Amino acid sequence: MPRANRVTPFGNIEASPARGSLMGNRGDLHDRQGRIVRAWRSKAWISCTLEPRSPSYRVIFDQRGHYTPLFFLDEAVALSAGHRPCALCRRPAYKAFRAALAEGLGEAEQTLSASCIDQILHQARLGRGAGLHLETLGHLPDGGFVLHGRQPHLLLHGKLHPWSHAGYGAPTVFDPATRVDVLTPPPILAALKAGFRPLVQIGG
């Protein structure tokens, strides 16, 4: 039976046998029996490379006292869920994201430490609990996720790509005037509008 460690664009954690292209964490989500019993423990929601830090490094599953490994189809999913690039193992992506976030929010980049970014994203995730916001598709950037026909879709190159843990389905062309519920948190949308381009698994 697959572990419940795959993350959806809503930020929910589900079980799926499909393999992701990024790993991440939100802290230790386990109980004493190794079951995931909480949605988060740390405000630092990050997305990491699948590559080990060293030949001897080993990811630990289902054990209390260790971070809970989570997996995403791609970076667009991680961003929609509210995860930022890791400042250690994905340093170039983190720096590009921080620069785009600063530009999108109208902030000085040097004021955005990792902990500051985590607080901004944490507040955005809490706000999403009160409901999604509506926007027209023509005003949204590539890399964002929306609800279309009650299913998460990635917006990319003028088309909507239906998401599943296993990959994206056949895309459809959209009417830019169509209003949709947006899944990607507003600060991350701002970074996407400012030019941050996430890694996506289209066609793979």
CSV table of C-alpha atoms in Angstrom, one decimal:
chain,number,residue,atom,x,y,z
A,1,MET,CA,0.0,0.0,0.0
A,2,PRO,CA,1.5,3.4,-1.0
A,3,ARG,CA,2.3,5.9,1.8
A,4,ALA,CA,0.2,8.9,2.3
A,5,ASN,CA,2.9,11.4,1.4
A,6,ARG,CA,1.9,12.9,-2.0
A,7,VAL,CA,0.8,16.5,-2.0
A,8,THR,CA,-2.0,17.9,-4.2
A,9,PRO,CA,-2.3,21.5,-5.6
A,10,PHE,CA,-4.8,22.1,-2.7
A,11,GLY,CA,-2.0,21.3,-0.2
A,12,ASN,CA,-3.6,18.1,0.9
A,13,ILE,CA,-1.6,15.0,1.6
A,14,GLU,CA,-2.8,11.8,-0.1
A,15,ALA,CA,-1.6,8.2,-0.8
A,16,SER,CA,-0.5,7.5,-4.4
A,17,PRO,CA,1.9,5.0,-6.0
A,18,ALA,CA,3.0,7.7,-8.5
A,19,ARG,CA,6.5,9.0,-8.1
A,20,GLY,CA,7.1,12.8,-7.7
A,21,SER,CA,9.9,14.9,-9.2
A,22,LEU,CA,10.5,16.9,-6.0
A,23,MET,CA,10.5,16.1,-2.3
A,24,GLY,CA,9.7,18.5,0.6
A,25,ASN,CA,8.6,18.8,4.2
A,26,ARG,CA,6.6,20.7,6.7
A,27,GLY,CA,8.3,19.3,9.8
A,28,ASP,CA,7.4,16.1,11.7
A,29,LEU,CA,3.8,15.1,11.0
A,30,HIS,CA,3.9,11.7,12.6
A,31,ASP,CA,2.4,10.2,15.7
A,32,ARG,CA,4.2,7.5,17.8
A,33,GLN,CA,2.9,4.8,15.4
A,34,GLY,CA,4.4,6.6,12.4
A,35,ARG,CA,1.1,7.8,11.0
A,36,ILE,CA,0.7,11.2,9.5
A,37,VAL,CA,-1.8,12.9,11.9
A,38,ARG,CA,-1.2,16.7,11.3
A,39,ALA,CA,-1.0,18.9,8.2
A,40,TRP,CA,2.0,20.8,9.3
A,41,ARG,CA,4.3,21.5,12.3
A,42,SER,CA,6.8,24.0,10.8
A,43,LYS,CA,5.9,27.2,9.0
A,44,ALA,CA,8.9,26.5,6.7
A,45,TRP,CA,7.1,24.5,3.9
A,46,ILE,CA,9.9,23.7,1.4
A,47,SER,CA,10.4,21.8,-1.8
A,48,CYS,CA,13.7,19.9,-2.2
A,49,THR,CA,15.6,18.0,-4.8
A,50,LEU,CA,15.3,14.2,-4.8
A,51,GLU,CA,19.1,13.9,-4.9
A,52,PRO,CA,20.7,12.8,-1.6
A,53,ARG,CA,22.8,15.4,0.3
A,54,SER,CA,25.7,12.9,0.5
A,55,PRO,CA,26.2,9.2,-0.4
A,56,SER,CA,25.5,8.3,3.2
A,57,TYR,CA,22.4,10.4,3.6
A,58,ARG,CA,19.2,8.4,4.0
A,59,VAL,CA,15.6,9.7,4.0
A,60,ILE,CA,13.7,8.3,7.0
A,61,PHE,CA,10.0,7.4,6.6
A,62,ASP,CA,7.2,6.9,9.1
A,63,GLN,CA,9.2,7.6,12.2
A,64,ARG,CA,8.4,10.2,14.8
A,65,GLY,CA,11.2,12.7,15.5
A,66,HIS,CA,12.1,13.1,11.9
A,67,TYR,CA,10.7,15.3,9.2
A,68,THR,CA,7.9,13.7,7.1
A,69,PRO,CA,9.1,13.4,3.5
A,70,LEU,CA,6.4,14.7,1.1
A,71,PHE,CA,6.4,14.5,-2.7
A,72,PHE,CA,5.1,16.6,-5.5
A,73,LEU,CA,4.5,15.9,-9.2
A,74,ASP,CA,6.5,19.1,-10.0
A,75,GLU,CA,7.3,22.6,-8.7
A,76,ALA,CA,4.1,24.1,-9.9
A,77,VAL,CA,2.2,21.7,-7.6
A,78,ALA,CA,4.6,22.5,-4.7
A,79,LEU,CA,4.0,26.2,-5.2
A,80,SER,CA,0.2,25.8,-5.4
A,81,ALA,CA,0.3,23.9,-2.1
A,82,GLY,CA,2.3,26.8,-0.5
A,83,HIS,CA,5.9,25.4,-0.6
A,84,ARG,CA,8.9,27.5,-1.5
A,85,PRO,CA,12.2,26.2,-2.9
A,86,CYS,CA,14.6,25.0,-0.3
A,87,ALA,CA,17.4,27.6,0.4
A,88,LEU,CA,20.0,24.8,0.8
A,89,CYS,CA,19.6,22.0,-1.7
A,90,ARG,CA,17.8,24.2,-4.3
A,91,ARG,CA,19.7,27.4,-3.7
A,92,PRO,CA,19.5,28.9,-7.3
A,93,ALA,CA,15.7,28.3,-7.4
A,94,TYR,CA,15.4,29.8,-3.9
A,95,LYS,CA,17.3,32.9,-4.9
A,96,ALA,CA,15.2,33.3,-8.1
A,97,PHE,CA,12.0,32.9,-6.2
A,98,ARG,CA,13.0,35.4,-3.5
A,99,ALA,CA,13.9,38.0,-6.1
A,100,ALA,CA,10.6,37.5,-7.9
A,101,LEU,CA,8.7,37.5,-4.7
A,102,ALA,CA,10.3,40.8,-3.6
A,103,GLU,CA,9.5,42.3,-7.0
A,104,GLY,CA,6.0,41.0,-7.0
A,105,LEU,CA,5.3,42.3,-3.5
A,106,GLY,CA,7.1,45.6,-3.9
A,107,GLU,CA,9.6,44.7,-1.2
A,108,ALA,CA,13.3,45.1,-0.9
A,109,GLU,CA,14.9,41.7,-1.6
A,110,GLN,CA,17.4,42.1,1.3
A,111,THR,CA,14.5,42.3,3.7
A,112,LEU,CA,13.1,38.9,2.7
A,113,SER,CA,14.9,36.3,4.8
A,114,ALA,CA,13.8,32.7,4.5
A,115,SER,CA,11.9,33.0,7.8
A,116,CYS,CA,10.2,36.2,6.5
A,117,ILE,CA,9.2,34.4,3.3
A,118,ASP,CA,7.9,31.5,5.4
A,119,GLN,CA,5.7,33.9,7.5
A,120,ILE,CA,4.3,35.5,4.4
A,121,LEU,CA,3.4,32.2,2.9
A,122,HIS,CA,2.1,30.9,6.2
A,123,GLN,CA,-0.4,33.8,6.4
A,124,ALA,CA,-1.4,33.2,2.8
A,125,ARG,CA,-2.1,29.5,3.5
A,126,LEU,CA,-4.2,30.4,6.5
A,127,GLY,CA,-6.1,32.8,4.4
A,128,ARG,CA,-6.9,30.1,1.9
A,129,GLY,CA,-8.8,28.3,4.6
A,130,ALA,CA,-11.4,31.0,4.5
A,131,GLY,CA,-12.0,30.4,0.8
A,132,LEU,CA,-10.5,30.6,-2.7
A,133,HIS,CA,-10.4,33.9,-4.6
A,134,LEU,CA,-11.9,34.4,-8.1
A,135,GLU,CA,-9.8,35.8,-11.0
A,136,THR,CA,-10.1,35.9,-14.8
A,137,LEU,CA,-7.8,33.4,-16.6
A,138,GLY,CA,-6.4,36.2,-18.7
A,139,HIS,CA,-5.0,37.9,-15.7
A,140,LEU,CA,-3.2,34.8,-14.3
A,141,PRO,CA,0.5,33.9,-14.9
A,142,ASP,CA,1.9,30.7,-16.3
A,143,GLY,CA,2.6,28.2,-13.5
A,144,GLY,CA,-0.5,29.0,-11.5
A,145,PHE,CA,-3.2,26.4,-10.6
A,146,VAL,CA,-6.9,27.0,-10.9
A,147,LEU,CA,-10.1,25.0,-10.4
A,148,HIS,CA,-11.8,24.2,-13.7
A,149,GLY,CA,-14.7,21.8,-13.7
A,150,ARG,CA,-13.9,21.0,-10.0
A,151,GLN,CA,-10.5,19.7,-11.0
A,152,PRO,CA,-7.1,21.3,-10.5
A,153,HIS,CA,-5.6,22.6,-13.7
A,154,LEU,CA,-2.2,24.1,-14.5
A,155,LEU,CA,-2.2,27.3,-16.5
A,156,LEU,CA,0.6,27.1,-19.1
A,157,HIS,CA,1.2,28.6,-22.6
A,158,GLY,CA,-2.4,29.7,-23.0
A,159,LYS,CA,-3.8,26.2,-22.1
A,160,LEU,CA,-5.3,24.5,-19.1
A,161,HIS,CA,-3.6,21.2,-18.2
A,162,PRO,CA,-5.6,18.8,-15.9
A,163,TRP,CA,-3.6,17.5,-13.0
A,164,SER,CA,-3.3,14.1,-11.4
A,165,HIS,CA,-0.6,12.6,-9.2
A,166,ALA,CA,0.5,10.6,-12.2
A,167,GLY,CA,0.8,13.6,-14.5
A,168,TYR,CA,-1.1,16.1,-16.7
A,169,GLY,CA,-3.9,15.2,-19.1
A,170,ALA,CA,-4.7,16.6,-22.5
A,171,PRO,CA,-4.7,20.4,-22.4
A,172,THR,CA,-7.6,22.6,-23.5
A,173,VAL,CA,-7.6,26.2,-24.8
A,174,PHE,CA,-9.4,28.6,-22.5
A,175,ASP,CA,-11.4,31.8,-22.8
A,176,PRO,CA,-9.3,34.6,-21.1
A,177,ALA,CA,-12.5,36.1,-19.8
A,178,THR,CA,-13.5,33.0,-17.8
A,179,ARG,CA,-13.5,33.5,-14.1
A,180,VAL,CA,-12.1,30.7,-12.0
A,181,ASP,CA,-11.2,29.9,-8.4
A,182,VAL,CA,-7.4,30.3,-7.9
A,183,LEU,CA,-5.5,27.6,-5.9
A,184,THR,CA,-2.0,29.1,-6.0
A,185,PRO,CA,-1.6,31.5,-3.0
A,186,PRO,CA,-1.5,35.3,-3.8
A,187,PRO,CA,2.1,35.9,-2.8
A,188,ILE,CA,3.3,33.0,-5.0
A,189,LEU,CA,1.1,34.3,-7.9
A,190,ALA,CA,2.9,37.7,-7.4
A,191,ALA,CA,6.3,35.9,-7.8
A,192,LEU,CA,5.0,34.1,-10.9
A,193,LYS,CA,3.8,37.4,-12.4
A,194,ALA,CA,7.2,38.9,-11.7
A,195,GLY,CA,8.9,36.2,-13.8
A,196,PHE,CA,9.6,33.1,-11.6
A,197,ARG,CA,9.2,30.0,-13.7
A,198,PRO,CA,8.6,26.8,-11.9
A,199,LEU,CA,9.7,23.4,-13.2
A,200,VAL,CA,6.8,21.4,-14.7
A,201,GLN,CA,6.4,17.8,-15.8
A,202,ILE,CA,4.5,18.4,-19.0
A,203,GLY,CA,4.8,15.5,-21.4
A,204,GLY,CA,6.9,13.5,-18.9
